[in-house]
Short mmCIF file of C-alpha atoms and ligand atoms in Angstrom, two decimals:
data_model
loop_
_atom_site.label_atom_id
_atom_site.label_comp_id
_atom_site.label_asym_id
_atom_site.label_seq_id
_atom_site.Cartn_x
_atom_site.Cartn_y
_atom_site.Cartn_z
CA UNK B 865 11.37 18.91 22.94
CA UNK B 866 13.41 19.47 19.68
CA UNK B 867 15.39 16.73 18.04
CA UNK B 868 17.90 17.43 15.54
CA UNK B 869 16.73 16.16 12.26
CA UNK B 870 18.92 12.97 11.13
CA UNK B 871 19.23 12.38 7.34
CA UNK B 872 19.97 9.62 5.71
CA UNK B 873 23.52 8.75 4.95
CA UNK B 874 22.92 8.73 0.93
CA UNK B 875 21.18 8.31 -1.45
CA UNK B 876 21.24 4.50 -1.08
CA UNK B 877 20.26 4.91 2.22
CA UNK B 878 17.14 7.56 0.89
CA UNK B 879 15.99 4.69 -1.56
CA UNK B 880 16.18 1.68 0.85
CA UNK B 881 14.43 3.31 3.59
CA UNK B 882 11.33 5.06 1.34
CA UNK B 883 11.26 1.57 -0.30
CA UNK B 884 10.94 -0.33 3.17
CA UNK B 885 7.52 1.73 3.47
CA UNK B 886 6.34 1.27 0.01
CA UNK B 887 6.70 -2.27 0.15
CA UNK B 888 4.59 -4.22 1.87
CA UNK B 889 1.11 -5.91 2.21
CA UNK B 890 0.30 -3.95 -0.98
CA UNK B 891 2.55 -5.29 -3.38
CA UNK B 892 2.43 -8.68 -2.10
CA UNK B 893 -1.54 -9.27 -1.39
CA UNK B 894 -3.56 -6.61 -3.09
CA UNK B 895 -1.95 -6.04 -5.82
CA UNK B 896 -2.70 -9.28 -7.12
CA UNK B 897 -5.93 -9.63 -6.39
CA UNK B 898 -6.80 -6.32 -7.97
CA UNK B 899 -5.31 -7.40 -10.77
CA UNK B 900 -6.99 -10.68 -10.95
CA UNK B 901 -10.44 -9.12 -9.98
CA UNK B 902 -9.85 -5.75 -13.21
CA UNK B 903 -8.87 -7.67 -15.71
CA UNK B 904 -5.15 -9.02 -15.68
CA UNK B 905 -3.37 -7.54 -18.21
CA UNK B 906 -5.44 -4.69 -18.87
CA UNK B 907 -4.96 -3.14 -14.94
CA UNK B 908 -1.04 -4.00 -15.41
CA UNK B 909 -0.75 -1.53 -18.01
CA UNK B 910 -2.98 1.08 -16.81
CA UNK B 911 -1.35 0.70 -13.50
CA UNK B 912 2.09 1.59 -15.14
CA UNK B 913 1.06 3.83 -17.22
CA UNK B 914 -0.48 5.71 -14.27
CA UNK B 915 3.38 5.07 -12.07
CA UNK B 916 5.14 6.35 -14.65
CA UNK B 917 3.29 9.77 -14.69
CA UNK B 918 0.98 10.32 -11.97
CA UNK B 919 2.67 8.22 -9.72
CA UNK B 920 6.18 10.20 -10.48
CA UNK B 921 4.64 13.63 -10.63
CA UNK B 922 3.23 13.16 -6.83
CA UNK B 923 6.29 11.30 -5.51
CA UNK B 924 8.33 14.37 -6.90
CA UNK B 925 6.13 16.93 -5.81
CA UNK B 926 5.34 15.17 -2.00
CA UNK B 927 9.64 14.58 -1.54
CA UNK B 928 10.26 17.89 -2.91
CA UNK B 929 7.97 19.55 -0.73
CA UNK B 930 9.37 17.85 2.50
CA UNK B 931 12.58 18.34 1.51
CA UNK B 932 12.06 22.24 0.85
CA UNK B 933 10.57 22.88 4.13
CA UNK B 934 11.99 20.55 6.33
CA UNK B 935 8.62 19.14 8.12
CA UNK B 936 6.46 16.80 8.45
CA UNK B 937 2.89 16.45 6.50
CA UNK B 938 1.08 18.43 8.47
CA UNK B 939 3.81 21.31 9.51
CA UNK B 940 4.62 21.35 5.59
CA UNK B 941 1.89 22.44 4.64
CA UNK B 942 0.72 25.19 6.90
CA UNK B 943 4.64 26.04 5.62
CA UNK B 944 4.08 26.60 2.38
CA UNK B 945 0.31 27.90 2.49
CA UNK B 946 -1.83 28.66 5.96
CA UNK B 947 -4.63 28.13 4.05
CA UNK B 948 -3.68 24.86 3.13
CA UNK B 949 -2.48 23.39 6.49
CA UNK B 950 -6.08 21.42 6.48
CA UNK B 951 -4.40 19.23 4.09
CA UNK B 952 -2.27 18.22 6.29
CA UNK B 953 -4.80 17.08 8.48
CA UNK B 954 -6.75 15.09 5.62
CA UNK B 955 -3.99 13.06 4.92
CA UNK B 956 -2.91 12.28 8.00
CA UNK B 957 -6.44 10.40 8.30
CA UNK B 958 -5.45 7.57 5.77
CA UNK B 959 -2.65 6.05 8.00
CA UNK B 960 -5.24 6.07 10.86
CA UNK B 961 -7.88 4.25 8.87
CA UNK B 962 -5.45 2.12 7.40
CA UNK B 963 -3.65 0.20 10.32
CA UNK B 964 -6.72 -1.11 11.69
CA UNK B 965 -7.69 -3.21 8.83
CA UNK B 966 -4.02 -3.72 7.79
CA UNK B 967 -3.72 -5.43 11.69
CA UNK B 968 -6.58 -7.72 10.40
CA UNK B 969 -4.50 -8.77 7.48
CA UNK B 970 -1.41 -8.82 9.19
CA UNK B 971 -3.26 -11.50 11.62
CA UNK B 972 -4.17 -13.52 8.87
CA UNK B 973 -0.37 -14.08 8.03
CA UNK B 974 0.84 -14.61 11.51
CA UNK B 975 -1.89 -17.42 11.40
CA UNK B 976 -0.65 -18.85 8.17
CA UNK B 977 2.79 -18.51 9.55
CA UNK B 978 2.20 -20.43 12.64
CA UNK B 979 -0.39 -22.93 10.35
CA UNK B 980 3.03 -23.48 8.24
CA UNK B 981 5.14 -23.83 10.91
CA UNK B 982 2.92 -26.75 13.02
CA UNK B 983 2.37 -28.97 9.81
CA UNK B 984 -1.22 -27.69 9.28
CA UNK B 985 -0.02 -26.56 5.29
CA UNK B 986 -2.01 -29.41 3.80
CA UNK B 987 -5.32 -28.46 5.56
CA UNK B 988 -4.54 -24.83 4.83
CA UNK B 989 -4.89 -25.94 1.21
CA UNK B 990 -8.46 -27.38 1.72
CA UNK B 991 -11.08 -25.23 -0.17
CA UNK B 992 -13.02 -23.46 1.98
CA UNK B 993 -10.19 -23.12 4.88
CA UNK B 994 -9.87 -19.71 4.53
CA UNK B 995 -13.51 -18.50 4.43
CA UNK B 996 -14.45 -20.81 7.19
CA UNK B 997 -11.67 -18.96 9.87
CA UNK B 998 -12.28 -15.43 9.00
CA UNK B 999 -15.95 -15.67 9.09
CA UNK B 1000 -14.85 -16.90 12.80
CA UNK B 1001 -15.73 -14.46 15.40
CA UNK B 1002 -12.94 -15.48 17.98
CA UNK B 1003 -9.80 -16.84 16.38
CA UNK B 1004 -9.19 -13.79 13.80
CA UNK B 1005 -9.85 -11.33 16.42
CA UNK B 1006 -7.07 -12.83 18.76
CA UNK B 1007 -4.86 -13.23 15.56
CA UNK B 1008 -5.13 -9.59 14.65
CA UNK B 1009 -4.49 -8.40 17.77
CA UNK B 1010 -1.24 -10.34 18.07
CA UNK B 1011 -0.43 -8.43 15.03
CA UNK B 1012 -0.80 -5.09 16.29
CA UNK B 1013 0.42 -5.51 19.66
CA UNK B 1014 3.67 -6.62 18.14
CA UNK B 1015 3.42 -3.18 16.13
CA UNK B 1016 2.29 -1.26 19.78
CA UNK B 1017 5.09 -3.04 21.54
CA UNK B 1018 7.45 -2.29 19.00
CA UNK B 1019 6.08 1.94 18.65
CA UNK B 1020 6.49 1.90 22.54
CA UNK B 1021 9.77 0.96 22.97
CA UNK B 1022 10.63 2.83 20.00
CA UNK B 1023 12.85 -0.32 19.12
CA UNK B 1024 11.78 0.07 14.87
CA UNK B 1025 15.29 0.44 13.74
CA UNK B 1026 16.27 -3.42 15.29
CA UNK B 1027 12.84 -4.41 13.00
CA UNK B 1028 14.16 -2.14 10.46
CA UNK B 1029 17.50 -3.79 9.95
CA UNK B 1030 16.43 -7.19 10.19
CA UNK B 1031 13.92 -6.61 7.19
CA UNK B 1032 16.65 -4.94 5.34
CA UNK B 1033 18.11 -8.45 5.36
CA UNK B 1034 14.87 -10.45 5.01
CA UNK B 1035 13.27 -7.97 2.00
CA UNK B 1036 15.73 -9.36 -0.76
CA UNK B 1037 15.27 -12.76 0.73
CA UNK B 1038 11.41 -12.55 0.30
CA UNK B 1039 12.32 -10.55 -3.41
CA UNK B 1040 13.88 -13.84 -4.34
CA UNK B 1041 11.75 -16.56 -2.68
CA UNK B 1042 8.65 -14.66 -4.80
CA UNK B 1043 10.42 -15.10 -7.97
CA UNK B 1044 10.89 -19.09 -7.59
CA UNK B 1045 7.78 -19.37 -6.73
CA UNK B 1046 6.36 -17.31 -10.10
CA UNK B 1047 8.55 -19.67 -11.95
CA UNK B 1048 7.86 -22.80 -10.56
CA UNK B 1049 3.78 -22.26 -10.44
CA UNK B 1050 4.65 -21.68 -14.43
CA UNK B 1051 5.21 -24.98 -14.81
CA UNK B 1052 2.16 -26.61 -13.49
CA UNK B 1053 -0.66 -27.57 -16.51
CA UNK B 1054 -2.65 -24.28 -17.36
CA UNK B 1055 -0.78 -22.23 -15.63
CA UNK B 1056 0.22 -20.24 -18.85
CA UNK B 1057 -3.50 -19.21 -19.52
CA UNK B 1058 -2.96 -17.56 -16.23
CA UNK B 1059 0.37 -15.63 -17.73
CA UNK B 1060 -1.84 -14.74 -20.92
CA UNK B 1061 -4.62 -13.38 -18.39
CA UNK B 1062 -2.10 -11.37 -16.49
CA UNK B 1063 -0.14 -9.97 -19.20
CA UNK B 1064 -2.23 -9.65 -22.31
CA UNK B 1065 -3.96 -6.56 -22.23
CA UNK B 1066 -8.25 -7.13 -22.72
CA UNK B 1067 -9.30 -3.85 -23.68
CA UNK B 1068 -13.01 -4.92 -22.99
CA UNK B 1069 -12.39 -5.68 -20.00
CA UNK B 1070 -11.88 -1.62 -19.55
CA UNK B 1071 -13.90 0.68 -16.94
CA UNK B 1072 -13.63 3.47 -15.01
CA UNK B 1073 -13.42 1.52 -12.05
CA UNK B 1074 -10.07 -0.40 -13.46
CA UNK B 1075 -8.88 2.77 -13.45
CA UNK B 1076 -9.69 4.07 -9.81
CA UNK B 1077 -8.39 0.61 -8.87
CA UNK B 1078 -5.04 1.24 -10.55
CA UNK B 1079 -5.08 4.41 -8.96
CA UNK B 1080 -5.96 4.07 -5.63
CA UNK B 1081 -3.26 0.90 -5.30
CA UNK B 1082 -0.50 3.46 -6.91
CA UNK B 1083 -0.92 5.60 -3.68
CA UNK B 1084 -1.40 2.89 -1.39
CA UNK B 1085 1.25 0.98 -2.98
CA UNK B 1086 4.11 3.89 -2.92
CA UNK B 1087 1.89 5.10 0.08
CA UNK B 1088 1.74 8.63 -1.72
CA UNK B 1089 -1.40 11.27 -0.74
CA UNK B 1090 -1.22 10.64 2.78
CA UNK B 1091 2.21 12.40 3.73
CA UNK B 1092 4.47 9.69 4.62
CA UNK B 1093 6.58 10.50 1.52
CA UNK B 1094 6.54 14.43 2.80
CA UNK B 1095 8.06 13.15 6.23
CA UNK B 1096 10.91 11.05 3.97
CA UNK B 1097 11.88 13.84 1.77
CA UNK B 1098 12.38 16.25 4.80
CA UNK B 1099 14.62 13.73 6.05
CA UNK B 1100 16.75 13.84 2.42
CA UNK B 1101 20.11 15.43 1.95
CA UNK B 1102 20.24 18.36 0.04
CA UNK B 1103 23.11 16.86 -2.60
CA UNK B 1104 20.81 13.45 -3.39
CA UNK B 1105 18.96 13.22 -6.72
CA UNK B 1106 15.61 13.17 -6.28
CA UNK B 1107 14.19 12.66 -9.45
CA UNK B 1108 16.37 9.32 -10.05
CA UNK B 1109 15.49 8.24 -6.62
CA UNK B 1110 11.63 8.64 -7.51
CA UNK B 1111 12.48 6.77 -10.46
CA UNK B 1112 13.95 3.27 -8.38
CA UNK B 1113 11.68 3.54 -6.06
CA UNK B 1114 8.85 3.40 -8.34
CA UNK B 1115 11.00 0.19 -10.22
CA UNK B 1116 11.58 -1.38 -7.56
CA UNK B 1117 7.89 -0.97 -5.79
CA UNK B 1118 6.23 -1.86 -8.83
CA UNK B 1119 8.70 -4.95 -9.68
CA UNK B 1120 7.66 -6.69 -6.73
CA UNK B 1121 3.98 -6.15 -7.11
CA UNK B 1122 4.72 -7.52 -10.68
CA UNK B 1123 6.52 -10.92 -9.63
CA UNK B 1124 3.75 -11.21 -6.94
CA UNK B 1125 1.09 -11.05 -9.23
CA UNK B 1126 3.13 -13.71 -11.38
CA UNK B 1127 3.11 -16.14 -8.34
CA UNK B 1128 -0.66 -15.58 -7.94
CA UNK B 1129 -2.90 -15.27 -10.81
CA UNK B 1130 -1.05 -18.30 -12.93
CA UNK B 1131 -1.55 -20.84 -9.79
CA UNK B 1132 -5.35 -19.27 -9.82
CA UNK B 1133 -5.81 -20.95 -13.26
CA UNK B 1134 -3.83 -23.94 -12.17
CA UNK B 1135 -5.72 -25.06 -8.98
CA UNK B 1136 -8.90 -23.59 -9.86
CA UNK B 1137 -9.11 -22.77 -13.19
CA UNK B 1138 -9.45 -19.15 -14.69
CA UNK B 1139 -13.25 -18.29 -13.46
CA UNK B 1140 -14.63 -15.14 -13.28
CA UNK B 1141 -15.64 -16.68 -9.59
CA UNK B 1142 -11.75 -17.64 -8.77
CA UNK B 1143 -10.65 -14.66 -9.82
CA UNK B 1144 -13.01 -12.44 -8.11
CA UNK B 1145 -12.43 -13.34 -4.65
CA UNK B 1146 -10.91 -10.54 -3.80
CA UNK B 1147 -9.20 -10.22 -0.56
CA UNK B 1148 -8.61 -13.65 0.22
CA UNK B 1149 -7.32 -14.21 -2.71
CA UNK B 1150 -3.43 -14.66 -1.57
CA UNK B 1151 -4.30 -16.94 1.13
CA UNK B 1152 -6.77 -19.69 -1.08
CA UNK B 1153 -4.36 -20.05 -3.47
CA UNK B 1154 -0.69 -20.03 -1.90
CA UNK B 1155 -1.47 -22.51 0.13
CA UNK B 1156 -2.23 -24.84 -2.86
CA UNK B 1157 1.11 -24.11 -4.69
CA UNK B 1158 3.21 -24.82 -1.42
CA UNK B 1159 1.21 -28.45 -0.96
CA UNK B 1160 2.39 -28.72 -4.06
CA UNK B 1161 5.84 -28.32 -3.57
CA UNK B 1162 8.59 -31.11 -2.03
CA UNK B 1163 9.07 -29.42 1.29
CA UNK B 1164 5.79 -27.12 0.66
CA UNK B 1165 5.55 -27.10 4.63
CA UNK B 1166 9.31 -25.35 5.14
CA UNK B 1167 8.80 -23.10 2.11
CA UNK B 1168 5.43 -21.78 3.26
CA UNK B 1169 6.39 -21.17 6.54
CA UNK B 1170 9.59 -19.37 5.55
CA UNK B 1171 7.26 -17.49 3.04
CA UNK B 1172 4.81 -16.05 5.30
CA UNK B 1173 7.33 -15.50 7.89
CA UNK B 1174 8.65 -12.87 5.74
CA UNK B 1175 5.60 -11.27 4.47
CA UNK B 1176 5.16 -11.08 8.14
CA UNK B 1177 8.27 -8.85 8.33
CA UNK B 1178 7.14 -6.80 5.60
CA UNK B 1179 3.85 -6.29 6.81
CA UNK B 1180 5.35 -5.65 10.40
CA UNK B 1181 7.62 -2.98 8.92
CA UNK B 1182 4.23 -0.96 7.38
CA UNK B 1183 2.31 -1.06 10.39
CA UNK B 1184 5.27 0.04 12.78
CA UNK B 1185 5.45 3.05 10.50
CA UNK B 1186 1.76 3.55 10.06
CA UNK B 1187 1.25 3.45 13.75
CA UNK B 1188 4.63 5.63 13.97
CA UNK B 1189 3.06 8.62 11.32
CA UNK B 1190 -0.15 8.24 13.70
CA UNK B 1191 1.09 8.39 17.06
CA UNK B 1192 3.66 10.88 16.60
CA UNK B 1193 0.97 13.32 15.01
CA UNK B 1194 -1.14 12.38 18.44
CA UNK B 1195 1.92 13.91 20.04
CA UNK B 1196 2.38 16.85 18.37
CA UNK B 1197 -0.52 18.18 18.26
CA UNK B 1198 -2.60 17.46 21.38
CA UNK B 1199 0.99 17.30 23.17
CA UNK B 1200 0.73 14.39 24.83
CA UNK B 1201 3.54 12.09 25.86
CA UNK B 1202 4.66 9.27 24.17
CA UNK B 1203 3.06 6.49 26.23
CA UNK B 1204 -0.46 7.61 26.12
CA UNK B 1205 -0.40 8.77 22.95
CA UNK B 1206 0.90 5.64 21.73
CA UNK B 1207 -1.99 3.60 23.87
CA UNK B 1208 -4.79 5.59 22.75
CA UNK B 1209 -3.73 4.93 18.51
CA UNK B 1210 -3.87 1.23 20.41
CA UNK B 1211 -7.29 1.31 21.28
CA UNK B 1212 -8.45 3.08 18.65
CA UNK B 1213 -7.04 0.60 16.36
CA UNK B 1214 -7.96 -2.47 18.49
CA UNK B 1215 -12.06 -1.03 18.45
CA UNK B 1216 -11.90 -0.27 14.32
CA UNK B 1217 -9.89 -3.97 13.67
CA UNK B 1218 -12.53 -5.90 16.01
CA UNK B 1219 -15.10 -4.50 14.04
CA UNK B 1220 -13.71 -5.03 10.83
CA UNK B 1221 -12.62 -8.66 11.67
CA UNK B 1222 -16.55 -9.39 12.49
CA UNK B 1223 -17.54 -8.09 9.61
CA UNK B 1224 -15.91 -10.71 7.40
CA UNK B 1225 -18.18 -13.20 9.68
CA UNK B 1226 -21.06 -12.61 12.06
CA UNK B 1227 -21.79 -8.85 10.96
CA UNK B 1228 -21.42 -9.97 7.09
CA UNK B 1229 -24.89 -8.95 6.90
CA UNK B 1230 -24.10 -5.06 8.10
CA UNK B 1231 -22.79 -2.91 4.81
CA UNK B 1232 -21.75 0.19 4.25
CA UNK B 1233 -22.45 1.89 0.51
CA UNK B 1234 -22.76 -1.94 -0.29
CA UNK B 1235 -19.45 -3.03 1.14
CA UNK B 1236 -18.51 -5.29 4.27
CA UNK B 1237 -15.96 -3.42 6.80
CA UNK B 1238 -12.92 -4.17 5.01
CA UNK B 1239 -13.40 -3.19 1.97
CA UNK B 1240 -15.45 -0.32 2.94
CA UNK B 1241 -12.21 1.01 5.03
CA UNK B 1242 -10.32 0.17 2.03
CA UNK B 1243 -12.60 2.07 -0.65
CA UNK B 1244 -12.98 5.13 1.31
CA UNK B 1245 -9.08 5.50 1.82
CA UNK B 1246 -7.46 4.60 -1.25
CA UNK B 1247 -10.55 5.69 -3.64
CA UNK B 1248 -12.11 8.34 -2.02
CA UNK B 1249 -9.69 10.91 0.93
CA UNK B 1250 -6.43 9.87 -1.17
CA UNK B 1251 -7.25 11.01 -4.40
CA UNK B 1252 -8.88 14.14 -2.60
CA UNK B 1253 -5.30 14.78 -1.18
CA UNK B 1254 -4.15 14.02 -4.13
CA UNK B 1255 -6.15 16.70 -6.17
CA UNK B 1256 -5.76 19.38 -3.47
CA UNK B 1257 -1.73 18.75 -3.53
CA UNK B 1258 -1.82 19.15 -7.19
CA UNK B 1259 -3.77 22.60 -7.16
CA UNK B 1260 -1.63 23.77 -4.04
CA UNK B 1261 1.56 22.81 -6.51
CA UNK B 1262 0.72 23.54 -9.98
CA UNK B 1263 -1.01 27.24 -8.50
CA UNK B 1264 -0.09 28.59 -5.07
CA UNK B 1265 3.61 27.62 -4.95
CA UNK B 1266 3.78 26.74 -8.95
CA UNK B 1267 6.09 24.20 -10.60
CA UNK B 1268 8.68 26.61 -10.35
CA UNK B 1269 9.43 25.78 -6.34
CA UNK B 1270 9.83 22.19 -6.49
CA UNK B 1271 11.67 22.33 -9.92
CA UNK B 1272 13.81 24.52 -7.72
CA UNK B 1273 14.22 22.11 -5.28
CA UNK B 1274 15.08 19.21 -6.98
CA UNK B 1275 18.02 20.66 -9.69
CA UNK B 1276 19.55 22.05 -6.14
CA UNK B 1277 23.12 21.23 -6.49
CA UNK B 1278 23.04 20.93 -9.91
CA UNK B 1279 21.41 18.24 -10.92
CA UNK B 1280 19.25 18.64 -13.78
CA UNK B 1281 15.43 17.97 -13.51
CA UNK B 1282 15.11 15.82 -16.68
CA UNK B 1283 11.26 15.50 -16.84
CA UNK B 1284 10.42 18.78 -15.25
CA UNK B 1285 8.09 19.62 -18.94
CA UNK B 1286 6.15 16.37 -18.07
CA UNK B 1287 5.90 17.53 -14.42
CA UNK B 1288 4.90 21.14 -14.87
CA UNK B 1289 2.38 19.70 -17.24
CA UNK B 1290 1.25 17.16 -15.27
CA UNK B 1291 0.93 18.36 -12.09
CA UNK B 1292 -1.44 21.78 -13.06
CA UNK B 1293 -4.05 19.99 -15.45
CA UNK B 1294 -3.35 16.50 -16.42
CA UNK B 1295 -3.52 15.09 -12.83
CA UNK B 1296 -5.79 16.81 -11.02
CA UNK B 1297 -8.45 17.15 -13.77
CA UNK B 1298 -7.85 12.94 -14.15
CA UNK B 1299 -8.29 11.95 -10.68
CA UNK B 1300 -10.90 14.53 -10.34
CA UNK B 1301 -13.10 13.02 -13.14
CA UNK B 1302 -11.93 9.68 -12.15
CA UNK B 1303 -13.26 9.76 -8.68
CA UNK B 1304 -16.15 11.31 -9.71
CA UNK B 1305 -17.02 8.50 -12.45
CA UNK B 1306 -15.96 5.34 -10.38
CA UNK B 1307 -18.08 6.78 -7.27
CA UNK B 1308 -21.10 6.83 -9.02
CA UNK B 1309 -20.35 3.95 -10.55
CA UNK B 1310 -19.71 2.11 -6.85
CA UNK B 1311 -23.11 3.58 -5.76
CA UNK B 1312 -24.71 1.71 -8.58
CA UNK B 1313 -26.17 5.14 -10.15
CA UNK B 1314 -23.59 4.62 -13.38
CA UNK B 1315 -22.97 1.59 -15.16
CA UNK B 1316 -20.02 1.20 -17.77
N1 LIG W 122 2.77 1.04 1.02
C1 LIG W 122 2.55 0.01 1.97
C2 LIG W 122 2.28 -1.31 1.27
O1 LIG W 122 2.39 -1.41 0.07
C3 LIG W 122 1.36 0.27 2.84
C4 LIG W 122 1.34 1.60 3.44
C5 LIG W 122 0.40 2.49 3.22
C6 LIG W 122 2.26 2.16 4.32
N2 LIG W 122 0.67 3.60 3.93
C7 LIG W 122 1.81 3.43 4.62
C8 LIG W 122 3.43 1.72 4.88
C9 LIG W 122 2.50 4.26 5.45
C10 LIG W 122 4.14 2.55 5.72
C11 LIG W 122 3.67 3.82 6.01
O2 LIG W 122 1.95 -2.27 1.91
#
């Protein structure tokens, strides 16, 4: 069955929808607690240093390339090389690794939420809350899969564009309830050793890892090197800019990750106090410490629950389109219907989340390379297969098709392709010999074989 292709209506309508998948549980929970755990300041500016060049070479080159030929990730490729169409497969992994354990996360909110909501905020706040219901073998389980039924439910019906446009309305609503609270946490008593931490760059605080970190949250964060941006730019019109929409979606992505990380790490130093303990928690991080800065607050109860109602929404909006990308490949490919296909991403899913949600309790004591479930699922997609896709798009780029085709494609009606030096550049040796060594370094140094 064939569908038309719809496009979006503008370029307004380009930005907000390709920002609706960026943002999400990244920005807004691991973001800051990468931050927290690499440094502070010192992982803020690598991170933008790496946006602003590696992050805007691949977003150019992934919209570009969707754009060009029309298709989807795995289609595209096989498009532009047959040799390549492989890489279409490889990143079409990460979303299918990554909804399980973003389910598990997403369950954690919708427990928070409903916490909030029942007048449970204060014990919420308690030390040890957190750890104590996650290590839990029942009650996360059932919260995650809450979460992603919600997200099956919603993939079933194929009802996303109702979610869609109600998180069009709640996404500047959450913008602007994450900026009060930055500002009001600044106020509390050594909060602004917090602000120093996160701002002030330490450059001995510097490692290779800080810099895998920073990279492998730039492609989970603009959710780059796994194709969804390939599916978006074959969506584009031919007459919108694409280098200045690269350019606000990368603003706008990273802004919120900013302000998040300003609501977090200060209120870290605040309630806890600045130790390398606090601020290596990792994961959890979000949920110990929110919790404490809405106690805080006159009306902490309303606020939280209003709070994690819309990170809900946010996180809601990323799994419906990770389970989207996942399913719809099911169908394609092994041409299956809609149903099935849809049911067997479900149970997929539902086996890989169960096991990750045990092994933040009873199956602690089972690691992989070192890591508990989570974070192993984590480390292998954003640290190991994307910058693998990310490397392999580079060389397909910068040698098969050259510069020359998506320069091509983006000055298309005219428009000038301002940075196209910095691209060319970029995109045939700068990036790929980077990640390359990066991954290579920050490997080693997870297996323990290299210490810097
Ligand atoms: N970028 C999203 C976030 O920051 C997460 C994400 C990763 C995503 N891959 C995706 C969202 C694919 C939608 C589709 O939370």
């Amino acid at each position: 069955m064939e569908q038309k292709r719809s496009s979006f209506t503008g370029k307004l309508g380009f930005i907000l929808a390709a920002a609706g998948s960026a943002v999400g549980l990244g920005n807004i929970w691991r973001f800051p607690y990468l931050a927290a755990q690499y440094g502070g300041g010192i992982f803020l500016l690598v991170y933008i240093i790496l946006a602003v060049t590696f992050g805007f070479t691949l977003m150019m080159a992934e919209i570009a390339i969707g754009r060009k030929t029309g298709l989807s990730a795995i289609g595209a490729f096989k498009a532009l090389n047959k040799k390549f169409a492989f890489l279409g497969y490889l990143a079409a992994i990460v979303p299918a690794l990554i909804l399980p354990y973003y389910s598990v996360i997403g369950g954690w909110v919708t427990k928070y939420l409903v916490s909030f909501t029942t007048g449970q905020g204060t014990n919420a706040a308690t030390d040890g809350y957190f750890g104590e219901f996650i290590a839990e073998a029942g009650e996360p389980v059932i919260w995650f899969l809450i979460f992603i039924g919600i997200t099956a439910l919603v993939v079933l019906l194929g009802v996303e564009k109702g979610i869609e446009k109600v998180s069009k309305i709640m996404m500047p609503v959450l913008v602007l309830l994450t900026v009060f609270i930055a500002v009001y946490t600044l106020f509390m008593p050594g909060a602004i050793d917090g602000l120093i931490y996160y701002v002030k760059p330490d450059f001995s605080q510097f490692s290779f890892m800080t810099v895998l970190a920073a990279l492998g949250q730039l492609f989970y964060s603009m959710s780059l090197a796994m194709g969804i941006m390939i599916t978006y730019g074959s969506y584009m019109k031919k007459d919108v800019s694409i280098e200045s929409s690269v350019r606000h979606i990368e603003i706008f992505d990273t802004g919120i990750a900013f302000f998040a990380g300003l609501m977090i790490i200060p209120a870290v130093f605040a309630f806890s106090g600045g130790s390398e303990e606090n601020l290596t928690k990792g994961p959890s991080l979000m949920f110990e410490t929110l919790p404490k800065v809405f106690d805080s607050m006159p009306a902490g109860d309303i606020i939280g629950a209003v709070f994690f109602l819309l990170v809900l929404f946010a996180a809601l909006t990323s799994s419906i389109s990770l389970m989207e990308t996942v399913v719809s490949i099911v169908m394609d490919k092994l041409k299956w219907k809609r149903i099935p296909a849809c049911l067997a991403v479900l149970g997929f899913s539902v086996a890989l989340g169960v096991v990750t949600s045990l092994g933040n309790g009873v199956w602690s004591n089972i690691r992989v390379l070192g890591f508990v479930f989570l974070d192993f699922f984590d480390f292998i997609t954003n640290s190991v297969i994307m910058p693998i896709v990310a490397i392999i798009t580079c060389v397909l780029v910068g040698f098969i098709i050259k510069p020359k085709a998506v320069i091509e494609e983006v000055e298309i009606g005219g428009t000038k392709f301002k940075a196209k030096k910095l691209f060319s550049v970029m995109i045939k040796y700068i990036a790929p010999i980077c990640i390359f060594a990066i991954l290579v370094f920050s490997v080693l140094e997870a297996l323990g074989v290299l210490k810097v």
